[in-house]
Amino acid sequence: MGAKKLRTIWRRWRAETIVYCLLLSLAVAVLLTAVVHAGFGWSLWVAIPLFAGCFGVGLLIFPLWRMGVADVTSYLDRRLPELEESCGLLLRPVEELGVLERLQVERVEGRLLVAVVPRPMGGRLLWALGLLAMALCGSFFISGIQAHGASGVAAAPVIREVAAPGIRSVQVRITPPAYTGRALRSQDNFSLDAEDGAQISWEIATTRAVDTVAFIFNDTAVRLLRREEGLRWRFSSTALHSGFYQVKVGGQLSALYRFEVVKDEAPKVRVVRPKPYTVIDYGEPTRVPLQVELADDYGIVASSVFATVSSGKGEAVKFKEQELHWNQGFDGGRHYALSRVLDLAAIGLKPGDELYFYCKARDNRGQESRSEMYILSLADTAQLMSLEGMTLPMDIKPELFRSERQIIIETEQLLKAKDTLAAQAFKDKSNDLGIDQKLLRLRYGKFLGEEAQEGERGGNDTTTFGAFGDAAKILDVYSDKHDNAEDATFFEPGVKAQLKATLSEMWSAELRLRTFKPREALPYCYKALRLLKDLQQQSRAYVAKTGVKLTPLNPARRLTGELGAIQAPVQRLGRDDGMSKEDILRMGLAVLEGMRVGVRPGEGDRAILGMVERRLASEAAARPGKFLAGYEGMRRLKDILAAETMKGEAGPGAMDILAAERAIVALLPVAEAWPVAQGAAADGGLERLYFGYIK
Amino acid sequence: MSIWDDIVLGLCLALLGFLLWQEWRRADRARLLWRVIATAVAVGALACLGLPIGYWRERGIVNDERVLLTEGYDRDSVGEFLRAHPGMDMDTVGVDGGRLHVFGYGLRKEEWMRMRPAAIDFHPGVLHGVVDVDWRRKLKRGDRFVVQGRWAGGTGTVLLMGMGEVIDSAKMTAAGDFSLGAVPAQVGRAVYRLAVVEGKDTVAREELPVEVEAGAPLKILLLAASPDFENSFLMKWLSGNGHAVASRTIVSRGKAEEAFVNREAAGLGVLTPGLLGGFDVVVADGAVLPVRESVQSKALWREIEQRGMGLLLRVDSAGLDSMVRVMRGRAGKILARDSLGHVVVGAFVAGRGKVVFTALNTSYSRLLSGEREAYASYWSGLLREAARRGEAREEWSFSPELPRVGEEVEVQLQTAAGFPQGDIGGTAVYLAEDAGLPFDWRGRYWPEKAGWQMVYRPMGDTAWWYVWPVGAWKGVERMRRMEETRNYVAAGVSADGGRANRDTTAGGRANRDTRERVTHERVTHDRVSREWVEFSRVWFWGLFLLGVAFLWVERKLGGMNG
């Protein structure tokens, strides 16, 4: 009984020491994490290893958890005198105890059960808890400093607006429209940025009773506020156009406040793959990967690809439109990176057809935008094989083209007959085709002026001509006729380049045929054939049939018409005002610069400043974020000028001048070069005199 | 003799008296004399250890050398110099005769002329920051405002600021030149700023006044044998800029289309002197020019050669060759070449006027492709080259370049009118006529306030110039002082035949020792300076030990004897 109680006490104390260590290490870890997170920008996850480390160190420093039951008994013996230092007896087996000891055990056991057991760890636990609380406060403080510092760096300096006269408080509630997905917000200053279509309501408390409170928008539109009870006024409006406004309390006007409407942009669609125009040659995969990136400022709700298949030629062309859907749905995210495979066969594209497609996206406000038109073209091998072109009289090189076509036909036959042929026969046939391809390539090479291969020159074979003594023939065999005008290549560089490309395709085909891979050779054969066809088309001249017979010109009668009645045209143009808007702004800048160093503007300068101010007013109405500060500066300058308190550099208007100058410079393009006459030297006619002498 | 010396002497004398008395009353009176001597030597040496004991030595330098510390001297090098040349006075300015060791940036030329020291040893200080700067004070519209300067050393950033923004900047890490620039936005006068930032501190902030002249619009006559894009775009561009353009384009036999922009209509059919006199430039293609030796042709060329009108010829490739040939025969210049190095745009002088020819007949395509600035700079260049010189204007110029309040400014006026008075900020400045050039007038002025100053001649043109406040352009001022001091030193060297002045720049410091020795030999001594040389304390310490050791050994010997 007593032993059991002792063990219970032991277990509790041990648990308490561990909890104590846990609390201490938690406090240290929290504090350290806050420091490294705020100071060095480490991740918050660092807390876990920190905590583990601190806990380990804590267990080492406070090894109370290693205590045994014996330690508990000796402690109790010391702390509780009524146990008469006999606690240890309780743990020993009853059989081992003597009579006296048993009596003592019974005495002590009774006392132990009723004794108030001390809690040695209680105070320490409380202390550790306090420490943890302090560490938490400290870490909040540290992270608070950090957050404050970060916002100080990142956020633009908030310009406190000047309190409007006669207004005690203002509450602006902006209810963004549904498409933004943003919550209602309110602010206590007048300058505001609102989403397009947001509901804005002002609630104003004036300092004294006035008759009217009004908003003046863009210096023109006056809107009266509705009076609530007491000194409270209310007004609501919808954000549609940017501009600026003023508050008029009684007769007092406030400063200008920004009213910026943030427009909703249409979604942006960018097709990453494929390229705008892609030709898919024979042998290339007909499954084309399509990758599209979508982005919008609030959210995208729908997107699909519109594909149009155009098939047929000439008047028989047919279009078939279909909408292809993406594999995923759209739930109003801002960015999507989409991809799918365009299976041209499944779409119904046949060789010779073209696929036009574009991607369309719609945002949650219903604004749509689409990408450029992309074209996928499937090369038509059947067209290449047709002999239609050959029958026309304009065909210049029929046999050469037929050879490439023949090689393709025979290669395909060979592939069909592969199963029925012996392996050796297959290889022989493939090799023969390779040789044919080589010969063809060499023949075309001649067009490019390439030399014939070694040993092809003949030369050794003069005997077979059967015309001994025919010097011309022998000479013909041995001479290299570079100077023959008919052989000289007079192709354009473009044709030559294409011919070269053809030759390289032929070479690739020959390589495959010679290595007994006719199936791999086929794409190259087709490509070569297509290039040759193009060449053929290019070199064909088109002459329209004309049956008109013109009367021959009589040079004697040319340009002898009567023009007397025709008035010579005279144009008269001119600028209306003599000064362009740009000139006015540039001169206004100079006037402001003069004011900055204390030069008082004259009447003409004031007129220029007035024109500049009007220009800034219209710009501020359109783009208040950029030009309102400048416009306000101009207005204040006007007041200062009217009050004649201009003081120069350190004077009251210095900041306003800078603001106005910035706005004007933002309006101006870079000054372009200006033709101007150079001034003559004021030399009292010396130069003229000199010129007279040297003449 | 300081109080320390008194204390040492007093203590030593007391010690000597006590010790001698002790020796005297010793029972064993053997070697008394030796003991007394040894005691005196030991105490004397002890006293010498505590007293400065030395002697005066003659030195071979004249004593009328002085050190003059001016702004920017280096404390360490002055200290080093004084250690090497002890006994030199440091405080005298305005000594006559004598050699002056000048540390720092030196003095202005006028100040040297006033002081007239016989010889100067110049030890220049170290400059850093902006020490020289220049820019064009007057620009034409669209010209680039370029500020060029020299950075003497140190690390910093030079910023060009204007209209409340930083326009351009250059990071300087070593001595070198910098060039900042932008196209000014204003037409008229403005003050830009040049700021020097080192670390986060703005260490200097100087004003850069600049005036952009709008310039009078040109009067241009366009003649064309047929309508083309080049002319119509050119006319549109010129008219948009406010120039007065008259254009005559032949559209059929005997029929021409005439257009007048920003000016009155006039008959353009016949080129008469009266008509041509109203234009600054005639822009024409080769086919439309009147036949050579005709009346019209003579009128045209007389206008060009006698009265300075410009002719801008648009030629084809055939005409280009003949034009290039003409140009080679006259004073001409090439304005543009094509990629093969052939001349395509050129100009040559024809009497008082100029002929500019161009074979670039598709410049309008640049306008169409959005290169408006390139188009503008091309045509502005051609028209500026060709245009008739404007009216002669009075030309004011001021020296120094960076005048400051209270400094003397030399005013120069070039004017045809002979009236010897100018007006600067309400103060009359009387001008003296140059003896050789009757249109050149000069005067002096001491500006009283900083900023823009209006200057004009009564009945004449108005001009503006700028005066900086006191203390502006410190680096430039220091550089100028150093230059003037150097010049003064160099002038002294040449005048005295290499006798006196020296410039110990860093390069010359390596062989300073030999140079100084040579100089000292050369100097004829008026007075000889002396030098205090202290004996080393080791000797006294040795004497002290000797005396004390004798006394100790003597006692032991006496003990052995006795």
Coordinates of C-alpha atoms in Angstrom, one line a residue, chain A residues 559-575 578 580 582-583 585-591 593-594 596-597 599 649 658 661-662 665 668 670-688 691 695, chain B residues 140-142 163-165 183-191 193 214-216 218 237 239-243 252-253 255-262 264-265 305-306 351-352 372 376-377 380 383-384 387-393 414-416 439 452:
Chain A
L559 CA 1.4 65.8 -123.2
T560 CA -0.3 68.1 -125.6
G561 CA -3.6 68.3 -123.7
E562 CA -5.3 71.6 -122.9
L563 CA -4.6 72.3 -119.2
G564 CA -5.5 76.0 -119.4
A565 CA -8.8 75.6 -117.5
I566 CA -7.1 73.6 -114.7
Q567 CA -6.3 75.8 -111.7
A568 CA -3.0 75.1 -110.0
P569 CA -3.8 73.9 -106.5
V570 CA -2.7 76.1 -103.6
Q571 CA -2.8 74.9 -100.0
R572 CA -2.6 77.1 -97.0
L573 CA -1.9 75.6 -93.6
G574 CA -0.9 77.0 -90.3
R575 CA -1.0 76.4 -86.6
G578 CA 1.2 79.8 -82.9
S580 CA 2.1 74.1 -79.5
E582 CA 4.4 71.1 -75.9
D583 CA 6.0 74.5 -76.2
L585 CA 4.6 73.1 -71.1
R586 CA 8.3 73.6 -71.8
M587 CA 8.1 77.3 -71.2
G588 CA 6.1 76.7 -68.1
L589 CA 8.9 74.6 -66.8
A590 CA 11.3 77.5 -67.3
V591 CA 9.0 79.9 -65.5
E593 CA 12.6 77.1 -62.6
G594 CA 12.8 80.8 -62.4
R596 CA 12.5 78.3 -57.7
V597 CA 15.5 80.7 -57.6
V599 CA 12.5 85.3 -60.0
E649 CA 14.2 78.3 -52.8
L658 CA 9.0 70.5 -57.5
E661 CA 7.8 70.3 -62.4
R662 CA 7.7 66.5 -62.0
V665 CA 8.2 66.5 -67.1
L668 CA 6.6 65.8 -72.0
V670 CA 12.0 63.9 -74.9
A671 CA 12.7 67.1 -76.8
E672 CA 13.6 66.4 -80.4
A673 CA 16.3 68.2 -82.3
W674 CA 15.3 71.5 -83.7
P675 CA 16.5 73.1 -86.9
V676 CA 17.7 76.6 -86.1
A677 CA 19.9 79.2 -87.8
Q678 CA 23.3 79.8 -86.3
G679 CA 23.8 83.4 -85.2
A680 CA 26.3 85.5 -86.9
A681 CA 29.2 86.9 -85.0
A682 CA 28.8 90.5 -83.7
D683 CA 32.0 91.6 -85.4
G684 CA 30.9 94.9 -86.8
G685 CA 31.0 93.7 -90.4
L686 CA 34.6 92.4 -90.2
E687 CA 33.7 89.1 -91.8
R688 CA 31.8 90.8 -94.6
F691 CA 34.8 88.2 -97.7
K695 CA 36.6 87.7 -103.8
Chain B
K140 CA 19.6 75.0 -78.8
R141 CA 16.3 73.2 -78.4
G142 CA 16.7 69.4 -78.5
M163 CA 13.1 69.1 -62.1
G164 CA 13.1 67.2 -58.8
E165 CA 14.4 64.0 -60.3
V183 CA 18.0 66.5 -73.0
P184 CA 16.5 69.4 -71.0
A185 CA 12.8 69.5 -70.9
Q186 CA 12.4 73.2 -70.5
V187 CA 12.7 76.0 -73.1
G188 CA 14.3 78.9 -71.2
R189 CA 16.5 79.0 -68.2
A190 CA 16.7 76.4 -65.5
V191 CA 19.1 75.4 -62.8
R193 CA 22.1 70.4 -59.7
A214 CA 13.9 78.3 -78.5
G215 CA 15.4 79.7 -81.7
A216 CA 13.5 81.6 -84.3
L218 CA 13.2 79.0 -90.2
W237 CA 7.2 67.9 -89.7
S239 CA 5.0 72.9 -90.1
G240 CA 4.3 71.0 -86.9
N241 CA 7.3 72.6 -85.4
G242 CA 6.2 76.1 -86.4
H243 CA 8.6 76.8 -89.2
S252 CA 2.0 68.5 -114.6
R253 CA 3.2 70.4 -117.6
K255 CA 1.2 73.2 -113.5
A256 CA 2.6 73.3 -109.9
E257 CA 1.0 72.8 -106.6
E258 CA 1.8 75.5 -104.1
A259 CA 1.5 75.2 -100.3
F260 CA 2.2 77.7 -97.7
V261 CA 2.5 76.8 -94.0
N262 CA 2.7 79.3 -91.2
E264 CA 1.5 84.3 -96.3
A265 CA 1.0 83.0 -99.8
E305 CA 27.0 83.4 -102.7
Q306 CA 26.4 87.1 -101.8
G351 CA 30.5 82.2 -101.3
R352 CA 28.9 83.3 -98.1
R372 CA 10.9 60.3 -84.9
A376 CA 14.4 65.1 -86.3
S377 CA 18.1 65.0 -85.6
S380 CA 17.8 69.4 -87.9
L383 CA 19.0 72.5 -91.9
R384 CA 21.3 73.9 -89.2
A387 CA 20.4 77.8 -93.0
R388 CA 21.4 81.5 -93.5
R389 CA 23.2 82.9 -90.5
G390 CA 20.8 84.8 -88.3
E391 CA 21.1 88.4 -87.2
A392 CA 24.3 89.3 -85.5
R393 CA 23.7 89.3 -81.8
Q414 CA 31.2 91.8 -78.6
T415 CA 28.9 94.2 -80.3
A416 CA 28.8 96.3 -83.5
F439 CA 33.9 95.4 -81.7
W452 CA 20.7 84.6 -62.5

